Structure formats: C-alpha cells, structure tokens
mmCIF file of C-alpha atoms in Angstrom:
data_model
loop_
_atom_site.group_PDB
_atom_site.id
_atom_site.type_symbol
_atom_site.label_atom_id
_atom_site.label_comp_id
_atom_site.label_asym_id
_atom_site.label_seq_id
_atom_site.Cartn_x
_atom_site.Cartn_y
_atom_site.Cartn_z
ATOM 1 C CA UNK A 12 18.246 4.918 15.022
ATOM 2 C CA UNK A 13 16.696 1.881 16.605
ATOM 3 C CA UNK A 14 13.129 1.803 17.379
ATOM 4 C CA UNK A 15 11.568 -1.573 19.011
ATOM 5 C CA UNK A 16 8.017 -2.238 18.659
ATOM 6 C CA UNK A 17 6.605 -0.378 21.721
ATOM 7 C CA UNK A 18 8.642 2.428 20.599
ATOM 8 C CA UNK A 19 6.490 2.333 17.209
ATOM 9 C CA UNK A 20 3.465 2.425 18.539
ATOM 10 C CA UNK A 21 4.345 5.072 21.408
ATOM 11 C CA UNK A 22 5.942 7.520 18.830
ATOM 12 C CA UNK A 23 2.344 7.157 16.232
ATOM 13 C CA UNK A 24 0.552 7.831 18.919
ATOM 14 C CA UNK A 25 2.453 10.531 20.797
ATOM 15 C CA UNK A 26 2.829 12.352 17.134
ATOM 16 C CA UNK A 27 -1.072 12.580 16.206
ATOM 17 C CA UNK A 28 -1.358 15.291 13.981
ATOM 18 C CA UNK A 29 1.505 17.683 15.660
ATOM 19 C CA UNK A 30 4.371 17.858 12.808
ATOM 20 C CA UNK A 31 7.707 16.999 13.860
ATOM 21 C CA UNK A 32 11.060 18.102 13.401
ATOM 22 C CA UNK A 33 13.799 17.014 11.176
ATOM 23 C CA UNK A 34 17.689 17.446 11.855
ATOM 24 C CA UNK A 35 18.835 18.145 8.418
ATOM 25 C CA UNK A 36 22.851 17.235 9.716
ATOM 26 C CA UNK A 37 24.026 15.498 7.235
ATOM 27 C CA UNK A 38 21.214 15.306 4.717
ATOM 28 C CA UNK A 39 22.544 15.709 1.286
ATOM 29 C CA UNK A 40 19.328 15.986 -0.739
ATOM 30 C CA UNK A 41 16.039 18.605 -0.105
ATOM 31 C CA UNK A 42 13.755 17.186 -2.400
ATOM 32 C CA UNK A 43 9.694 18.618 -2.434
ATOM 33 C CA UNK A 44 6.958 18.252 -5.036
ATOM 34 C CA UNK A 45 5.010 21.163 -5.451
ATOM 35 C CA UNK A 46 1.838 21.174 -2.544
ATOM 36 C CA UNK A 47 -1.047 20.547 -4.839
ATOM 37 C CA UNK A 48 -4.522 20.606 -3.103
ATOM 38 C CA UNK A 49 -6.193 17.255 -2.392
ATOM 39 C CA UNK A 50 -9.372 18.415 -2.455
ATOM 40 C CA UNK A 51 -10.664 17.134 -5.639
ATOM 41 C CA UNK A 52 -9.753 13.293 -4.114
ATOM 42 C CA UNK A 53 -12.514 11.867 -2.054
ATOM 43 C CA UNK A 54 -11.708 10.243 1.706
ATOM 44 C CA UNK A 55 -14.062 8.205 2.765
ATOM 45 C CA UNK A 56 -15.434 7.772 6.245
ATOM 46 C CA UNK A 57 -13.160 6.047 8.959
ATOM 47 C CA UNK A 58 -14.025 2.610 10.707
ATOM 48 C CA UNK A 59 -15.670 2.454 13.850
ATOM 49 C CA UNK A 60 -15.955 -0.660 16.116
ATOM 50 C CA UNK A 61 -18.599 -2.503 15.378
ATOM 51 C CA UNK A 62 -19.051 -1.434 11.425
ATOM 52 C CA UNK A 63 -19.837 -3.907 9.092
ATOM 53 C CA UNK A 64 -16.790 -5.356 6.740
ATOM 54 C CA UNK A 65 -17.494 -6.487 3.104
ATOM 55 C CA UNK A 66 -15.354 -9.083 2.029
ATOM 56 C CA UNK A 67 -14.717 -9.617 -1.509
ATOM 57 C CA UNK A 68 -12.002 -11.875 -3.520
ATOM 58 C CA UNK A 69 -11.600 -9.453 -6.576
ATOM 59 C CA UNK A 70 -8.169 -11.677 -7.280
ATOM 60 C CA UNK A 71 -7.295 -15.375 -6.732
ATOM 61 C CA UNK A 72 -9.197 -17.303 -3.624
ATOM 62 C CA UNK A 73 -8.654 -18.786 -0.502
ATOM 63 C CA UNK A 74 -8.219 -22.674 -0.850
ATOM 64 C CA UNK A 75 -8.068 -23.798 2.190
ATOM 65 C CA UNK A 76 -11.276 -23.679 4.002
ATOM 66 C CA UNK A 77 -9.857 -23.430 7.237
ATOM 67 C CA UNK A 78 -7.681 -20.699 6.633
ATOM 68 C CA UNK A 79 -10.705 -19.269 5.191
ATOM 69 C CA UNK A 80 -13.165 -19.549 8.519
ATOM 70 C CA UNK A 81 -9.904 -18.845 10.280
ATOM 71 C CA UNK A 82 -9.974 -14.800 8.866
ATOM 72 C CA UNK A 83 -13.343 -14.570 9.689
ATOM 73 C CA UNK A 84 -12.455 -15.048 13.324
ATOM 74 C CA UNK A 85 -9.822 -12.758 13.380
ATOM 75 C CA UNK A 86 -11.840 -10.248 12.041
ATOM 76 C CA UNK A 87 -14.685 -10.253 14.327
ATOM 77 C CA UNK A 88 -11.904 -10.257 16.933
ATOM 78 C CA UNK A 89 -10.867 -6.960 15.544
ATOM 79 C CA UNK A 90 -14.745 -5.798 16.524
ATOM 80 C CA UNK A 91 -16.210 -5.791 12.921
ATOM 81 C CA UNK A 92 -19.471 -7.325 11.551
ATOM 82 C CA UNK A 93 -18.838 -8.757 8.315
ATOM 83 C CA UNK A 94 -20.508 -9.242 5.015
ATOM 84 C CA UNK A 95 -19.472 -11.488 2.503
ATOM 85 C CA UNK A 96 -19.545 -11.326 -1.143
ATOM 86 C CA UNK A 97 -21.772 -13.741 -3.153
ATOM 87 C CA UNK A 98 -18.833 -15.335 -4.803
ATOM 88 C CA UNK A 99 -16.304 -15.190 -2.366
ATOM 89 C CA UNK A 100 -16.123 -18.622 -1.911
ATOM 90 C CA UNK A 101 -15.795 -19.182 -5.378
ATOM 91 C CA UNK A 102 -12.834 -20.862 -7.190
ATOM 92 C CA UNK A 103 -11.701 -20.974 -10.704
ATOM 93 C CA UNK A 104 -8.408 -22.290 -11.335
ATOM 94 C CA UNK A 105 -6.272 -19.203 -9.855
ATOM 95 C CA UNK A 106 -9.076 -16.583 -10.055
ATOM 96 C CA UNK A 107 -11.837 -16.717 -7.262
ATOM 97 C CA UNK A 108 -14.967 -16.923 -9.963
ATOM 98 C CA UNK A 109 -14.994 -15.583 -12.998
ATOM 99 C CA UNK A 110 -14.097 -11.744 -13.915
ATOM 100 C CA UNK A 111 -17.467 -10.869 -14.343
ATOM 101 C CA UNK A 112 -18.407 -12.468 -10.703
ATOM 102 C CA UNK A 113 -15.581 -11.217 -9.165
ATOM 103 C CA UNK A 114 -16.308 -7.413 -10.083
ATOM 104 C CA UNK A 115 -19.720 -7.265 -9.366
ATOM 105 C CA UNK A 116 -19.283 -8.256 -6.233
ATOM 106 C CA UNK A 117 -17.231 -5.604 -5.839
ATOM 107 C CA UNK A 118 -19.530 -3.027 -7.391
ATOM 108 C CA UNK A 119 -22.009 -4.998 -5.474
ATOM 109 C CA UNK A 120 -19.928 -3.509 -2.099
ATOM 110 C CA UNK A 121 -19.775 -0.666 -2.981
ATOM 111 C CA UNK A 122 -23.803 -0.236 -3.361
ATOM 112 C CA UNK A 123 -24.419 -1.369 -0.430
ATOM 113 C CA UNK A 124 -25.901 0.573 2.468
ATOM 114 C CA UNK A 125 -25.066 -1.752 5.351
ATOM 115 C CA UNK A 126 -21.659 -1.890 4.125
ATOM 116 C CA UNK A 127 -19.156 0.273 5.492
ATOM 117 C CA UNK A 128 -15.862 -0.315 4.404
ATOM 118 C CA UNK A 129 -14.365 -3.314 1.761
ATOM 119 C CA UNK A 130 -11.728 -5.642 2.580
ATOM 120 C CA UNK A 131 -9.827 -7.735 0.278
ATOM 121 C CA UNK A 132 -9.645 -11.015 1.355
ATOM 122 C CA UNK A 133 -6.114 -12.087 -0.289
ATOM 123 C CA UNK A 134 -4.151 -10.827 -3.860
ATOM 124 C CA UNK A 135 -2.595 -13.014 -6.107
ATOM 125 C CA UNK A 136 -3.491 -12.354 -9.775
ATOM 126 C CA UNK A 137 -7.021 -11.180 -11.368
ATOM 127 C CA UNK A 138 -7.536 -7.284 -10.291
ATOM 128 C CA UNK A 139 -6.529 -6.001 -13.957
ATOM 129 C CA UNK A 140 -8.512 -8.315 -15.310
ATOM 130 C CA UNK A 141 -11.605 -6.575 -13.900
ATOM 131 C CA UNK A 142 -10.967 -3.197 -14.171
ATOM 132 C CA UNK A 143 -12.752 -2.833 -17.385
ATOM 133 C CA UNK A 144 -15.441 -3.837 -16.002
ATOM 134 C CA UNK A 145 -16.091 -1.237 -12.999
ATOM 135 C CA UNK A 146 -18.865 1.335 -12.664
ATOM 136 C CA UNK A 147 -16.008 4.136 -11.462
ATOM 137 C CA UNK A 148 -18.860 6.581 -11.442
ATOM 138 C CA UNK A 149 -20.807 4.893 -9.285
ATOM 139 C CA UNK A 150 -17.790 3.921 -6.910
ATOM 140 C CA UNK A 151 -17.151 7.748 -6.708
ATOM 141 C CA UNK A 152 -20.894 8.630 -5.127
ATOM 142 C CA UNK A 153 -20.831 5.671 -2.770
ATOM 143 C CA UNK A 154 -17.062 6.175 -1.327
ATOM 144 C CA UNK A 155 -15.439 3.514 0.885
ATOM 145 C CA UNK A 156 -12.494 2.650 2.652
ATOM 146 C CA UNK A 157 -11.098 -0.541 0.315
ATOM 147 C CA UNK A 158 -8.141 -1.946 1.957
ATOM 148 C CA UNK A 159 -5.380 -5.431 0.726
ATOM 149 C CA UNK A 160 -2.269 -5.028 -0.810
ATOM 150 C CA UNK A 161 -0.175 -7.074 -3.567
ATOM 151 C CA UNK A 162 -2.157 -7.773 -6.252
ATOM 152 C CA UNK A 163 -4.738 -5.026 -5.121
ATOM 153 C CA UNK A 164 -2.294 -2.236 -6.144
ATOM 154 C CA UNK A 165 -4.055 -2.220 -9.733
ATOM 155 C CA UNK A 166 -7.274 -1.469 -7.680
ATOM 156 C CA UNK A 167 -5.639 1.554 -5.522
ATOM 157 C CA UNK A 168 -4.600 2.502 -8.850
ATOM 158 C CA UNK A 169 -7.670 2.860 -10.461
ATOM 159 C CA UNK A 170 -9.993 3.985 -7.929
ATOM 160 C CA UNK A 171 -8.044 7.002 -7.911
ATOM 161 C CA UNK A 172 -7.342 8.008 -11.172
ATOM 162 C CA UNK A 173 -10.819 7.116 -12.309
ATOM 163 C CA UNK A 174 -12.918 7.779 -9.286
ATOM 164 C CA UNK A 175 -10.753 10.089 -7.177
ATOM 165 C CA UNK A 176 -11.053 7.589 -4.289
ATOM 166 C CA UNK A 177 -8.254 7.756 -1.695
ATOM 167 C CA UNK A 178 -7.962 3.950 -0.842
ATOM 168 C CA UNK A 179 -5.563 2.016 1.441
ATOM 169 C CA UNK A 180 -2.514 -0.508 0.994
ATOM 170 C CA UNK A 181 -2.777 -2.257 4.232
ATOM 171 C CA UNK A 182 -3.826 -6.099 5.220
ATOM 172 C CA UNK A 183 -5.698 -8.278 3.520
ATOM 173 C CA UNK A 184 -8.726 -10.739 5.088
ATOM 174 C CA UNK A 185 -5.864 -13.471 5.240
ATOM 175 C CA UNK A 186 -3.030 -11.416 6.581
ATOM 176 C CA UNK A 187 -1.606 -12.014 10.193
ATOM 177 C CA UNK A 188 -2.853 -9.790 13.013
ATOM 178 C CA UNK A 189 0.103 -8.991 14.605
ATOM 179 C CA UNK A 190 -0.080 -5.905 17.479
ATOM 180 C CA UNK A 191 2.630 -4.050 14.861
ATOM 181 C CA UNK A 192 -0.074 -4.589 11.790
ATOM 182 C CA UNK A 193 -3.284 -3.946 14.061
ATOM 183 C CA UNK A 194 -2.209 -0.624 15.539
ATOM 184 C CA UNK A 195 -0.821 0.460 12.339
ATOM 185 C CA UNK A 196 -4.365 -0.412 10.698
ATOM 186 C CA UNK A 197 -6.251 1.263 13.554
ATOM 187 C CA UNK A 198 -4.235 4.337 13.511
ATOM 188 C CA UNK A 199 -4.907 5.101 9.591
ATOM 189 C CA UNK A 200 -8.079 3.649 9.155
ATOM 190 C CA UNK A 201 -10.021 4.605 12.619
ATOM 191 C CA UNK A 202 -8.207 7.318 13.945
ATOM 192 C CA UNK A 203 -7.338 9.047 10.659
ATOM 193 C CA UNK A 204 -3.990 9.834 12.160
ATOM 194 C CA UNK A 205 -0.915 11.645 9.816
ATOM 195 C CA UNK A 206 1.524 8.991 12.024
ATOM 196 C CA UNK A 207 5.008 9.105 11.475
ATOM 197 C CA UNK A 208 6.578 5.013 10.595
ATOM 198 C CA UNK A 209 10.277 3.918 11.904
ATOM 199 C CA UNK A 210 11.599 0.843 11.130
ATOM 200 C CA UNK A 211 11.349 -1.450 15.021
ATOM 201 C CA UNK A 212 15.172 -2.331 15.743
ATOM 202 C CA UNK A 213 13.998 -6.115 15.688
ATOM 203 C CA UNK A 214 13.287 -5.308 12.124
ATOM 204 C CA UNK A 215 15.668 -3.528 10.778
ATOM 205 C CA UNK A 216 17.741 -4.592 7.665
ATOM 206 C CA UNK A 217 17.247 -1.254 6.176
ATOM 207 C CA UNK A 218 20.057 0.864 3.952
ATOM 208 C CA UNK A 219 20.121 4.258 2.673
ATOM 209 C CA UNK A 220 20.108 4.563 -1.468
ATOM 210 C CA UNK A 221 20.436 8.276 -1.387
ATOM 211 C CA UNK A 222 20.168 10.648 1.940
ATOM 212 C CA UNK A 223 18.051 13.494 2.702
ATOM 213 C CA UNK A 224 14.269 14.179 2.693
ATOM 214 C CA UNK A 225 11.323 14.521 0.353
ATOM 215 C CA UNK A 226 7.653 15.593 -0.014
ATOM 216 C CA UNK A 227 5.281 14.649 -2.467
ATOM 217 C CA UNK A 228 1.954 12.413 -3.369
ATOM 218 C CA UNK A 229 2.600 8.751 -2.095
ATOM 219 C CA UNK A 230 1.441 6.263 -4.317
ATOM 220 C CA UNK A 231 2.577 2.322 -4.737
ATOM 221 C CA UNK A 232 1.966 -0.870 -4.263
ATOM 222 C CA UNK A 233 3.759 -4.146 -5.514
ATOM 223 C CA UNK A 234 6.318 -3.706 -8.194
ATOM 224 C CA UNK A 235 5.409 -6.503 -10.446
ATOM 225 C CA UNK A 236 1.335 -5.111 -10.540
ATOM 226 C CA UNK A 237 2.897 -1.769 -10.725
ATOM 227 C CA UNK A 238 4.862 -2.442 -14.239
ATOM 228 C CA UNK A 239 2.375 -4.296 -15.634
ATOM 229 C CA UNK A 240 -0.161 -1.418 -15.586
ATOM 230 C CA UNK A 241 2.496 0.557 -17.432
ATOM 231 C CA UNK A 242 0.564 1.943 -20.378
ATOM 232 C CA UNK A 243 -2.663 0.993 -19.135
ATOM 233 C CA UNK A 244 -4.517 4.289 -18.828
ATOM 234 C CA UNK A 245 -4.842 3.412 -15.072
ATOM 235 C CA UNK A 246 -1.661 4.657 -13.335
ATOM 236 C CA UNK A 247 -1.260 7.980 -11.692
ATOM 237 C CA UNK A 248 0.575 11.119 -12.668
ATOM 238 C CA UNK A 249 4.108 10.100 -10.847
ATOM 239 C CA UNK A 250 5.459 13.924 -11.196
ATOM 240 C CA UNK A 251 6.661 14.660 -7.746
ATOM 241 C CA UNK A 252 5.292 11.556 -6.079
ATOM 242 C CA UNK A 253 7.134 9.066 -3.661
ATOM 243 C CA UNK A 254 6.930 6.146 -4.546
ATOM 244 C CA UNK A 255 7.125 2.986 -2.402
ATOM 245 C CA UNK A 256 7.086 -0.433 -3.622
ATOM 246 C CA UNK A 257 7.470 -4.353 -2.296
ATOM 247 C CA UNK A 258 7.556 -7.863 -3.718
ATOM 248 C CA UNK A 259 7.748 -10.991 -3.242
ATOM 249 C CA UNK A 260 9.292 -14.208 -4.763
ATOM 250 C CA UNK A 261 11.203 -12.749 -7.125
ATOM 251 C CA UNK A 262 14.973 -12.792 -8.343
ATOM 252 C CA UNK A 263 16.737 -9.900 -8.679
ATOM 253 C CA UNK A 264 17.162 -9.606 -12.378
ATOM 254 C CA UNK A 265 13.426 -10.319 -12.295
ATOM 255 C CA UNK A 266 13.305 -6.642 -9.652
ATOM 256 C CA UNK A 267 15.813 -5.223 -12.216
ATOM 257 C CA UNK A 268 13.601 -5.717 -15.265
ATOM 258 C CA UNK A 269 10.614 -4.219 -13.891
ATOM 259 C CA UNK A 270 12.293 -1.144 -12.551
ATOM 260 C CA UNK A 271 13.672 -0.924 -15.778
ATOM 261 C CA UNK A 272 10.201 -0.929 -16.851
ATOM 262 C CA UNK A 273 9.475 2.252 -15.260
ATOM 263 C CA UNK A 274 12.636 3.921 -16.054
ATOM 264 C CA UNK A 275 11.728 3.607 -19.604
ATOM 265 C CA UNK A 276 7.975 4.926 -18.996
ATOM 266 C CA UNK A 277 9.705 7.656 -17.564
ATOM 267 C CA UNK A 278 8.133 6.962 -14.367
ATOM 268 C CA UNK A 279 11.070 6.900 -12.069
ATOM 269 C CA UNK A 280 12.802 10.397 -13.611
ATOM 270 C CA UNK A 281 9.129 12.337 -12.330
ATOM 271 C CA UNK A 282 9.577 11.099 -8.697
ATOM 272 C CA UNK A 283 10.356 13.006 -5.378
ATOM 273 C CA UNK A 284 11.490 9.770 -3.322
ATOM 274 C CA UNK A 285 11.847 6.418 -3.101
ATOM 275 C CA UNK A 286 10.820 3.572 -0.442
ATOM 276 C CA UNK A 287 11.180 0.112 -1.200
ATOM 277 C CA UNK A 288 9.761 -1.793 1.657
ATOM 278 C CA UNK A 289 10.912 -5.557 1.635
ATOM 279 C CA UNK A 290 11.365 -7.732 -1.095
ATOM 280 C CA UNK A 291 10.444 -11.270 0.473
ATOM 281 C CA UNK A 292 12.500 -14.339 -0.728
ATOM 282 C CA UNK A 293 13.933 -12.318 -3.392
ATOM 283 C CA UNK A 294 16.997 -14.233 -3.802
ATOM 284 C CA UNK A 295 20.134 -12.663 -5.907
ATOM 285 C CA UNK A 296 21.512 -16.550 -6.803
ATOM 286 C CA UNK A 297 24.699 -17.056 -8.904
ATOM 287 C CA UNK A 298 26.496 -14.610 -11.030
ATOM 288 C CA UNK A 299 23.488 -11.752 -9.504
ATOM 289 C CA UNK A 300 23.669 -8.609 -8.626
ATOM 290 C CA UNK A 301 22.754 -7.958 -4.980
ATOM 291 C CA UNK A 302 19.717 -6.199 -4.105
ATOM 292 C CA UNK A 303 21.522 -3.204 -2.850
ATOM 293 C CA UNK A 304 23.194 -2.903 -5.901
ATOM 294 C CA UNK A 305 20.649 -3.260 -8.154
ATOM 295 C CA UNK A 306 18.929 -0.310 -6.430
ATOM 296 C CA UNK A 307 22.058 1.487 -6.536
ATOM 297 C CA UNK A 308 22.703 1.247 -10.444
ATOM 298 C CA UNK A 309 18.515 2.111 -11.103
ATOM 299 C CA UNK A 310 18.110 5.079 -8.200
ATOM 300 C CA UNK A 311 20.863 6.722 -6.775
ATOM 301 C CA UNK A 312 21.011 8.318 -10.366
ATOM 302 C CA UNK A 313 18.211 9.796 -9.856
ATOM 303 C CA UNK A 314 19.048 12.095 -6.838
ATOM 304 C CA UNK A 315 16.242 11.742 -4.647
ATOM 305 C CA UNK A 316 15.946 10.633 -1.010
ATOM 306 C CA UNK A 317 15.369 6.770 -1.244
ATOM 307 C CA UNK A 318 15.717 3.760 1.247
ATOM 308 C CA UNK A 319 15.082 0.196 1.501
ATOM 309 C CA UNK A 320 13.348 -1.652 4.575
ATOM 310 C CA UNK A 321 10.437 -0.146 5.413
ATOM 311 C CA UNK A 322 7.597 -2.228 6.880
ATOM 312 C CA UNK A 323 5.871 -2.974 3.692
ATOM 313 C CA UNK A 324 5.887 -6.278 2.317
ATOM 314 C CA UNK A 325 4.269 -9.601 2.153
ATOM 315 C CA UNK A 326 5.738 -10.754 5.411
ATOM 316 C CA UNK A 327 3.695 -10.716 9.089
ATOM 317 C CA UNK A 328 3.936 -7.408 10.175
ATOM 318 C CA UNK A 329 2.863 -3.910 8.168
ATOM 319 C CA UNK A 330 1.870 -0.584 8.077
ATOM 320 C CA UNK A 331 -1.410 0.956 6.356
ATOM 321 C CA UNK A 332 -0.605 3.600 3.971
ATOM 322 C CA UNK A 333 -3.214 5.564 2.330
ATOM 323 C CA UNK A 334 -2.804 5.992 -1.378
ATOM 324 C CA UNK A 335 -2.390 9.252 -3.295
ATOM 325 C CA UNK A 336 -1.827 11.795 0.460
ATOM 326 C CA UNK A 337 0.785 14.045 1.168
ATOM 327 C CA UNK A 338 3.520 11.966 2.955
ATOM 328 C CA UNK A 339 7.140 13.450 3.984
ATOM 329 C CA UNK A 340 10.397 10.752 4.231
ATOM 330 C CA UNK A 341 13.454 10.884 5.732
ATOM 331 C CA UNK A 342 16.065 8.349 4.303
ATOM 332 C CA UNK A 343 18.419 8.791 6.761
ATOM 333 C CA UNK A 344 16.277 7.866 9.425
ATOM 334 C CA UNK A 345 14.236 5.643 7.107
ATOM 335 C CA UNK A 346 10.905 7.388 8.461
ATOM 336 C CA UNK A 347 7.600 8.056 6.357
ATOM 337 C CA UNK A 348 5.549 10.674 7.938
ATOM 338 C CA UNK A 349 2.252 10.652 6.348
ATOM 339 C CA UNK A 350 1.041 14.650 6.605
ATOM 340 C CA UNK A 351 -2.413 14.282 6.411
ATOM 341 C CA UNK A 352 -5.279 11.952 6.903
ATOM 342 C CA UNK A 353 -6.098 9.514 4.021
ATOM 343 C CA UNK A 354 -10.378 9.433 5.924
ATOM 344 C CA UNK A 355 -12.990 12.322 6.339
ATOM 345 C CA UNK A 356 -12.081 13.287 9.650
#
C-alpha cells in the first residue's frame, strides 16, 4: 500500500483512539503476547505549548556552536520554553563533560519543578557510562517525558526497568523538524494518541521478513546500544515483546554480529515481532551478504511477523514511539499501531 505524507498524517489523526481493522487475507502468522497490565509503569504528563524543555547532553556534545544555537531556535519554534543543563555546553573529547556532570544534570532535570519534560540534545556514546550513577528512585517520584534516540536507548532502557518510567524514542535537540517528525512528535507526546504508522510512498523501501500480525510490549532502540547492554542488568524482559531496532554506519556483518548477539542471549527466540526501521549507510561491500538476507538467515526462523523500513532511523524524518506500551504490527502492510497512550491522559 502506498501512503504519501499527507496521507500519514490524515490517517493518525482520523484513527485517534478508535481501533482499526485488519484484513487477515493472506497473513500467514497470528502472533500475540499475553495482555499483561501496564499499570505498574508510570506515564508521565503530556506536553503542552508553552511548557518548559530541559535540555541535557547525557552522551557526546554538540561541537559546532551554531548548530548548537541553531536547535534552540527550532525549539522555541515548536512553542517550548527551554532550560538548559549546567553542563550542556560542556565538551570532553567525545563525551559532553564528564560522567559525573553529565548525570547530574540529568538527575538535576528531573528535580526540577519548572521543568516539564527532558530532551536529549544529540546521542553518540556516554549513556551507559552513567547509568550507575542515577538516583532511579528519585526519577520514579518526579516522572517526565525524556525523549532522543540512538545512543539514548540505554536510557529508555533503564528508566523502565529500574524506575518503571514509560519514556520516548523520538528526536533529539539536534534532529531536523520536518512536518513528518513534528506531527509524529505532537501526536505521541501532546495528544497522547494510540496512532497507527504507514510507511509515506516517497519513503518506502520496505520488505516483508515474515507476514502476518503481532501484539506485544514494544521496546527498542538502536541495535548497536541494544547488544551492548546485553548482560547488563538493565534490559527488559523481551518475552512477547516487539522489538524494533535502527542503525547507522554500519556494515552488514557488523548488523549480523550484533543480532547474533541477541540470538545467543536468547533475546530474539522470546519475541512477538520484529521492525527494523532503517539502517542508514549500512553498506553490504564485497563478498557481503545483503541486508535482506542477513535478516532473512537471523529472523524468518523465528516465525514471527517482521518487516524492514519503518520510519525509524537516524535519517530526517521519524516517528515517536513510546517505550515499553502495547503496540499491534502488521508486516504485510508494514503498519505499527500503537494501542494505547505512552502519557497520563
């Protein structure tokens, strides 16, 4: 099916909260996790215009100062007052301060009252670094919306196994703020709507791994965060889950190895479904495997609904999924149809 980018955001509006139904012709695979409550996760509040955005760089900086002052005009554009952390400036080689600076300004978010909601300014490398060093406890009675992607995933991670916090993989401070990324954002985060994501037409590279549909818990994030947290203590029961993941950068024997990864942690054999959003200048080379059939070898075994091309990635435009809610996908119309809101609404 081909969906252009009015057609996106007419169909998440149009849907709201009304469910939707599904054609099963030609659907191979039923697969459903078993509906487990959410109400021991906490959601925080949604955004409203004209709350107050923390920044924070709990990962690598911004260098360029220009790009820098260049966010914070986009982001008052998007009707938000902003806050920024003490060391958010700061640069230390690749890490933006020290991991001691960099978490409490983090913690240092989360305590405050004017604050409403915490925005990660860019990834690159530092978030597991820190997450020793977080008062989860206190995170859990002062809830927030905390929003990036890429190297965030290890935060999503942990502020839900270790402070129940539903929190969001959408853009970063830096990102581009396309109309396909802002009413995506605005939908989850504001309006708190379960919206239903297509792939737009102009978009669409997508291919189906396995058909069929699947329920479950939606966790992810970027792949290479993802398998380096393996063994941590820090990553989610994956029994029943979809999973969706993205990279960028990376060969595909690089993609190979750290699925491999989580096949051996047993990770992949627990799962419901499969996404895997883009994988940016992820180049097969000489003698490679393609993509496709890398995916192929590591997850049609597995006999779940799975697809690749949804708009996740590190490329312009994205949607805003929140982490650990019930979410439904088709892989045959390479849909994700989250079913309930990741805020208190």
């Amino acid at each position: 099916m081909a969906f252009t980018r009015k057609d996106f955001i007419k169909k998440t509006a149009l849907l709201g909260t009304a469910g939707m139904a599904f054609s099963t012709a030609g659907c191979t695979i039923e697969s459903e996790s078993p509906s487990v409550p959410n109400s021991q996760k906490i959601k925080p509040q949604p955004l409203k215009p004209g709350d107050t955005l923390g920044l924070v760089a709990p990962a690598s900086p911004i260098y360029q100062s220009s790009v820098f002052d260049q966010m914070l005009v986009d982001l008052k554009a998007l009707g938000f007052q902003l806050k920024l952390g003490e060391h958010v400036r700061s640069q230390r080689g690749y890490l933006a301060g020290t991991d001691e600076e960099r978490s409490s300004d983090l913690m240092a978010m989360f305590r405050d009252d004017t604050v409403d909601a915490i925005m990660c300014i860019r990834g690159g490398w530092g978030c597991n670094r820190i997450l020793p060093l977080l008062d989860y406890e206190e995170i859990r009675r002062n809830p927030k919306l905390l929003i990036g992607f890429s190297d965030i995933t290890s935060l999503h991670m942990a502020l839900y196994t270790q402070s129940d916090l539903i929190s969001f993989h959408g853009p970063v401070g830096k990102s581009v703020w396309t109309d396909f990324t802002k009413e995506a954002f605005q939908s989850i985060t504001e309006k708190g709507t379960p919206s239903l994501f297509m792939i737009p037409s102009e978009f669409d590279d997508s291919f189906v791994v396995n058909s069929g549909k699947s329920r479950g818990r939606l966790f992810g994030g970027n792949l290479s965060v993802l398998s380096s947290m393996v063994g941590s203590g820090y990553l989610p029961s994956f029994k029943g889950a979809i999973l969706f993941l993205e990279d960028i950068g990376e060969s595909v024997y690089r993609i190979d190895r750290m699925l491999t990864q989580l096949k051996l942690a047993g990770i992949l054999d627990e799962l419901s479904g499969f996404v895997f959003g883009k994988c940016t200048d992820c180049s097969a080379g000489n003698n490679s495997l393609s993509l496709e059939q890398m995916l192929d070898d590591h997850i049609k075994p597995l006999g779940i609904p799975a697809f690749y091309g949804a708009m996740i990635s590190h490329e312009d435009d994205n949607i805003t999924l929140p982490i650990g809610i019930e979410a439904e996908i088709d892989a045959d119309n390479r849909t994700i149809q989250l079913l309930e809101s990741g805020v208190a609404v």
